[in-house]
Amino acid sequence: PCLCIAWLLLRCCLELFRNGVLSEALLAFEAAAQKEPGNAQAWRMLGTVHAENDNDQKAIRAMLRALNADGKDLEVLLSLGVSHTNEFEQSEATMYLLQWLSNNPKFSSDIRNIPVSGDVPPDAAVALFTRAAEVRRFDVIDSLCPHVNCDPEP
């Protein structure tokens, strides 16, 4: 019975979010995340709503809880990279974006098997993303554009 209630609550949260009722979705996702602290989707969506509301610090906190529940969630890794970029936290942004790239099955093994621990120089990170874009250009563009203001046309 408890799983059914949690599933229904999350479904209602998602419906509010899809309908653009962000203030109510925010409260609903907070309730869902508190009710089921190990639910990565609830934390990820709470972080997404915070990011939509331009509150990157709260988005980061929620996404870290999501990452704790599911350490390989590509959407969470990408969102953390974007939110840290928005907060001008270059080394954290680089770390999460490289983790996203490294864990993304769409890219060749030489791109996926990159070291992501420690400080990676920005030039090296840009080179890796450039290489990934050369391998699968539209996958990189399709993944990043919803999170940043970009025009995918050359």
PDB file of C-alpha atoms in Angstrom:
ATOM      1  CA  PRO A   1       0.000   0.000   0.000  1.00  0.00           C
ATOM      2  CA  CYS A   2       2.804   2.470   0.827  1.00  0.00           C
ATOM      3  CA  LEU A   3       4.447   2.007  -2.574  1.00  0.00           C
ATOM      4  CA  CYS A   4       1.125   2.691  -4.276  1.00  0.00           C
ATOM      5  CA  ILE A   5       0.711   5.973  -2.417  1.00  0.00           C
ATOM      6  CA  ALA A   6       4.273   7.048  -3.181  1.00  0.00           C
ATOM      7  CA  TRP A   7       3.788   6.149  -6.863  1.00  0.00           C
ATOM      8  CA  LEU A   8       0.527   8.138  -7.027  1.00  0.00           C
ATOM      9  CA  LEU A   9       2.122  11.121  -5.295  1.00  0.00           C
ATOM     10  CA  LEU A  10       5.017  11.127  -7.745  1.00  0.00           C
ATOM     11  CA  ARG A  11       2.625  10.800 -10.676  1.00  0.00           C
ATOM     12  CA  CYS A  12       0.646  13.827  -9.429  1.00  0.00           C
ATOM     13  CA  CYS A  13       3.906  15.765  -9.020  1.00  0.00           C
ATOM     14  CA  LEU A  14       4.922  15.004 -12.589  1.00  0.00           C
ATOM     15  CA  GLU A  15       1.517  16.077 -13.884  1.00  0.00           C
ATOM     16  CA  LEU A  16       1.804  19.425 -12.085  1.00  0.00           C
ATOM     17  CA  PHE A  17       5.281  19.910 -13.539  1.00  0.00           C
ATOM     18  CA  ARG A  18       4.176  19.038 -17.089  1.00  0.00           C
ATOM     19  CA  ASN A  19       1.320  21.522 -16.787  1.00  0.00           C
ATOM     20  CA  GLY A  20       3.720  24.277 -15.746  1.00  0.00           C
ATOM     21  CA  VAL A  21       2.352  24.703 -12.225  1.00  0.00           C
ATOM     22  CA  LEU A  22       5.846  25.010 -10.791  1.00  0.00           C
ATOM     23  CA  SER A  23       5.011  26.389  -7.336  1.00  0.00           C
ATOM     24  CA  GLU A  24       2.640  23.505  -6.612  1.00  0.00           C
ATOM     25  CA  ALA A  25       4.977  20.994  -8.278  1.00  0.00           C
ATOM     26  CA  LEU A  26       7.786  22.232  -6.037  1.00  0.00           C
ATOM     27  CA  LEU A  27       5.759  21.597  -2.890  1.00  0.00           C
ATOM     28  CA  ALA A  28       4.589  18.227  -4.173  1.00  0.00           C
ATOM     29  CA  PHE A  29       8.112  17.063  -5.089  1.00  0.00           C
ATOM     30  CA  GLU A  30       9.370  18.224  -1.678  1.00  0.00           C
ATOM     31  CA  ALA A  31       6.666  16.112  -0.027  1.00  0.00           C
ATOM     32  CA  ALA A  32       7.465  13.123  -2.244  1.00  0.00           C
ATOM     33  CA  ALA A  33      11.202  13.378  -1.541  1.00  0.00           C
ATOM     34  CA  GLN A  34      10.635  13.693   2.209  1.00  0.00           C
ATOM     35  CA  LYS A  35       8.192  10.782   2.231  1.00  0.00           C
ATOM     36  CA  GLU A  36      10.606   8.538   0.311  1.00  0.00           C
ATOM     37  CA  PRO A  37      14.182   9.856   0.826  1.00  0.00           C
ATOM     38  CA  GLY A  38      15.719   7.153  -1.363  1.00  0.00           C
ATOM     39  CA  ASN A  39      13.598   8.044  -4.398  1.00  0.00           C
ATOM     40  CA  ALA A  40      16.073   9.404  -6.944  1.00  0.00           C
ATOM     41  CA  GLN A  41      13.323  10.551  -9.313  1.00  0.00           C
ATOM     42  CA  ALA A  42      11.626  12.673  -6.642  1.00  0.00           C
ATOM     43  CA  TRP A  43      14.926  14.396  -5.763  1.00  0.00           C
ATOM     44  CA  ARG A  44      15.867  14.817  -9.443  1.00  0.00           C
ATOM     45  CA  MET A  45      12.540  16.416 -10.278  1.00  0.00           C
ATOM     46  CA  LEU A  46      12.720  18.637  -7.183  1.00  0.00           C
ATOM     47  CA  GLY A  47      16.132  19.781  -8.409  1.00  0.00           C
ATOM     48  CA  THR A  48      14.720  20.318 -11.893  1.00  0.00           C
ATOM     49  CA  VAL A  49      11.951  22.569 -10.550  1.00  0.00           C
ATOM     50  CA  HIS A  50      14.473  24.554  -8.511  1.00  0.00           C
ATOM     51  CA  ALA A  51      16.630  24.931 -11.637  1.00  0.00           C
ATOM     52  CA  GLU A  52      13.594  26.071 -13.647  1.00  0.00           C
ATOM     53  CA  ASN A  53      13.022  28.688 -10.927  1.00  0.00           C
ATOM     54  CA  ASP A  54      16.685  29.831 -11.279  1.00  0.00           C
ATOM     55  CA  ASN A  55      17.543  28.631  -7.783  1.00  0.00           C
ATOM     56  CA  ASP A  56      20.696  26.700  -8.602  1.00  0.00           C
ATOM     57  CA  GLN A  57      21.883  26.297  -5.009  1.00  0.00           C
ATOM     58  CA  LYS A  58      18.685  24.440  -4.070  1.00  0.00           C
ATOM     59  CA  ALA A  59      18.800  22.561  -7.372  1.00  0.00           C
ATOM     60  CA  ILE A  60      22.331  21.388  -6.538  1.00  0.00           C
ATOM     61  CA  ARG A  61      21.299  20.212  -3.057  1.00  0.00           C
ATOM     62  CA  ALA A  62      18.359  18.231  -4.450  1.00  0.00           C
ATOM     63  CA  MET A  63      20.409  16.781  -7.318  1.00  0.00           C
ATOM     64  CA  LEU A  64      23.098  15.646  -4.872  1.00  0.00           C
ATOM     65  CA  ARG A  65      20.409  13.729  -2.959  1.00  0.00           C
ATOM     66  CA  ALA A  66      19.288  12.195  -6.276  1.00  0.00           C
ATOM     67  CA  LEU A  67      22.878  11.293  -7.107  1.00  0.00           C
ATOM     68  CA  ASN A  68      23.242   9.680  -3.692  1.00  0.00           C
ATOM     69  CA  ALA A  69      20.234   7.481  -4.504  1.00  0.00           C
ATOM     70  CA  ASP A  70      21.358   6.720  -8.082  1.00  0.00           C
ATOM     71  CA  GLY A  71      25.008   7.494  -8.741  1.00  0.00           C
ATOM     72  CA  LYS A  72      24.849   6.942 -12.517  1.00  0.00           C
ATOM     73  CA  ASP A  73      21.762   9.023 -13.408  1.00  0.00           C
ATOM     74  CA  LEU A  74      22.877  10.905 -16.526  1.00  0.00           C
ATOM     75  CA  GLU A  75      20.196  13.583 -16.175  1.00  0.00           C
ATOM     76  CA  VAL A  76      21.358  14.325 -12.629  1.00  0.00           C
ATOM     77  CA  LEU A  77      25.030  14.490 -13.628  1.00  0.00           C
ATOM     78  CA  LEU A  78      24.234  16.861 -16.498  1.00  0.00           C
ATOM     79  CA  SER A  79      21.985  19.035 -14.321  1.00  0.00           C
ATOM     80  CA  LEU A  80      24.668  19.268 -11.646  1.00  0.00           C
ATOM     81  CA  GLY A  81      27.155  20.365 -14.290  1.00  0.00           C
ATOM     82  CA  VAL A  82      24.814  23.036 -15.589  1.00  0.00           C
ATOM     83  CA  SER A  83      23.823  24.329 -12.134  1.00  0.00           C
ATOM     84  CA  HIS A  84      27.459  24.544 -11.024  1.00  0.00           C
ATOM     85  CA  THR A  85      28.227  26.384 -14.276  1.00  0.00           C
ATOM     86  CA  ASN A  86      25.450  28.858 -13.482  1.00  0.00           C
ATOM     87  CA  GLU A  87      27.003  29.364 -10.044  1.00  0.00           C
ATOM     88  CA  PHE A  88      30.463  29.940 -11.617  1.00  0.00           C
ATOM     89  CA  GLU A  89      31.843  26.842  -9.855  1.00  0.00           C
ATOM     90  CA  GLN A  90      34.115  25.714 -12.667  1.00  0.00           C
ATOM     91  CA  SER A  91      35.836  22.695 -11.127  1.00  0.00           C
ATOM     92  CA  GLU A  92      32.569  21.188  -9.832  1.00  0.00           C
ATOM     93  CA  ALA A  93      30.852  21.861 -13.157  1.00  0.00           C
ATOM     94  CA  THR A  94      33.713  20.250 -15.061  1.00  0.00           C
ATOM     95  CA  MET A  95      33.712  17.221 -12.757  1.00  0.00           C
ATOM     96  CA  TYR A  96      29.973  16.522 -13.180  1.00  0.00           C
ATOM     97  CA  LEU A  97      29.974  17.190 -16.920  1.00  0.00           C
ATOM     98  CA  LEU A  98      32.892  14.815 -17.374  1.00  0.00           C
ATOM     99  CA  GLN A  99      31.110  12.200 -15.253  1.00  0.00           C
ATOM    100  CA  TRP A 100      28.079  12.640 -17.527  1.00  0.00           C
ATOM    101  CA  LEU A 101      30.251  12.152 -20.586  1.00  0.00           C
ATOM    102  CA  SER A 102      32.151   9.223 -19.061  1.00  0.00           C
ATOM    103  CA  ASN A 103      28.984   7.349 -18.041  1.00  0.00           C
ATOM    104  CA  ASN A 104      27.033   8.076 -21.221  1.00  0.00           C
ATOM    105  CA  PRO A 105      26.701   4.873 -23.300  1.00  0.00           C
ATOM    106  CA  LYS A 106      26.198   6.892 -26.501  1.00  0.00           C
ATOM    107  CA  PHE A 107      29.885   7.691 -26.795  1.00  0.00           C
ATOM    108  CA  SER A 108      32.752   5.471 -27.840  1.00  0.00           C
ATOM    109  CA  SER A 109      34.729   3.650 -25.177  1.00  0.00           C
ATOM    110  CA  ASP A 110      37.777   5.915 -25.498  1.00  0.00           C
ATOM    111  CA  ILE A 111      35.571   8.885 -24.564  1.00  0.00           C
ATOM    112  CA  ARG A 112      33.627   7.055 -21.867  1.00  0.00           C
ATOM    113  CA  ASN A 113      36.754   5.746 -20.115  1.00  0.00           C
ATOM    114  CA  ILE A 114      38.156   9.117 -19.149  1.00  0.00           C
ATOM    115  CA  PRO A 115      39.463   9.933 -15.669  1.00  0.00           C
ATOM    116  CA  VAL A 116      37.045  12.192 -13.779  1.00  0.00           C
ATOM    117  CA  SER A 117      38.758  12.440 -10.413  1.00  0.00           C
ATOM    118  CA  GLY A 118      40.727  15.481  -9.365  1.00  0.00           C
ATOM    119  CA  ASP A 119      40.919  18.768 -11.190  1.00  0.00           C
ATOM    120  CA  VAL A 120      40.745  18.456 -14.945  1.00  0.00           C
ATOM    121  CA  PRO A 121      42.083  21.509 -16.782  1.00  0.00           C
ATOM    122  CA  PRO A 122      39.282  23.332 -18.623  1.00  0.00           C
ATOM    123  CA  ASP A 123      41.120  22.953 -21.946  1.00  0.00           C
ATOM    124  CA  ALA A 124      41.225  19.166 -21.496  1.00  0.00           C
ATOM    125  CA  ALA A 125      37.504  19.077 -20.683  1.00  0.00           C
ATOM    126  CA  VAL A 126      36.679  21.169 -23.759  1.00  0.00           C
ATOM    127  CA  ALA A 127      38.824  18.840 -25.881  1.00  0.00           C
ATOM    128  CA  LEU A 128      36.913  15.805 -24.593  1.00  0.00           C
ATOM    129  CA  PHE A 129      33.537  17.403 -25.334  1.00  0.00           C
ATOM    130  CA  THR A 130      34.770  18.423 -28.774  1.00  0.00           C
ATOM    131  CA  ARG A 131      35.828  14.848 -29.433  1.00  0.00           C
ATOM    132  CA  ALA A 132      32.456  13.576 -28.207  1.00  0.00           C
ATOM    133  CA  ALA A 133      30.671  16.068 -30.433  1.00  0.00           C
ATOM    134  CA  GLU A 134      32.693  14.868 -33.414  1.00  0.00           C
ATOM    135  CA  VAL A 135      31.676  11.276 -32.669  1.00  0.00           C
ATOM    136  CA  ARG A 136      27.993  11.930 -31.981  1.00  0.00           C
ATOM    137  CA  ARG A 137      27.309  15.623 -32.615  1.00  0.00           C
ATOM    138  CA  PHE A 138      23.550  15.588 -32.305  1.00  0.00           C
ATOM    139  CA  ASP A 139      23.548  13.492 -29.131  1.00  0.00           C
ATOM    140  CA  VAL A 140      25.699  16.109 -27.414  1.00  0.00           C
ATOM    141  CA  ILE A 141      23.582  18.972 -28.767  1.00  0.00           C
ATOM    142  CA  ASP A 142      20.273  17.246 -27.930  1.00  0.00           C
ATOM    143  CA  SER A 143      21.469  16.539 -24.392  1.00  0.00           C
ATOM    144  CA  LEU A 144      22.855  19.986 -23.622  1.00  0.00           C
ATOM    145  CA  CYS A 145      20.362  22.308 -25.366  1.00  0.00           C
ATOM    146  CA  PRO A 146      17.434  21.736 -22.987  1.00  0.00           C
ATOM    147  CA  HIS A 147      19.725  22.864 -20.144  1.00  0.00           C
ATOM    148  CA  VAL A 148      21.432  25.829 -21.772  1.00  0.00           C
ATOM    149  CA  ASN A 149      20.433  28.475 -24.256  1.00  0.00           C
ATOM    150  CA  CYS A 150      21.834  27.239 -27.536  1.00  0.00           C
ATOM    151  CA  ASP A 151      20.984  27.057 -31.194  1.00  0.00           C
ATOM    152  CA  PRO A 152      21.793  23.600 -32.623  1.00  0.00           C
ATOM    153  CA  GLU A 153      22.096  24.957 -36.166  1.00  0.00           C
ATOM    154  CA  PRO A 154      25.719  25.435 -37.343  1.00  0.00           C
TER     155      PRO A 154
END
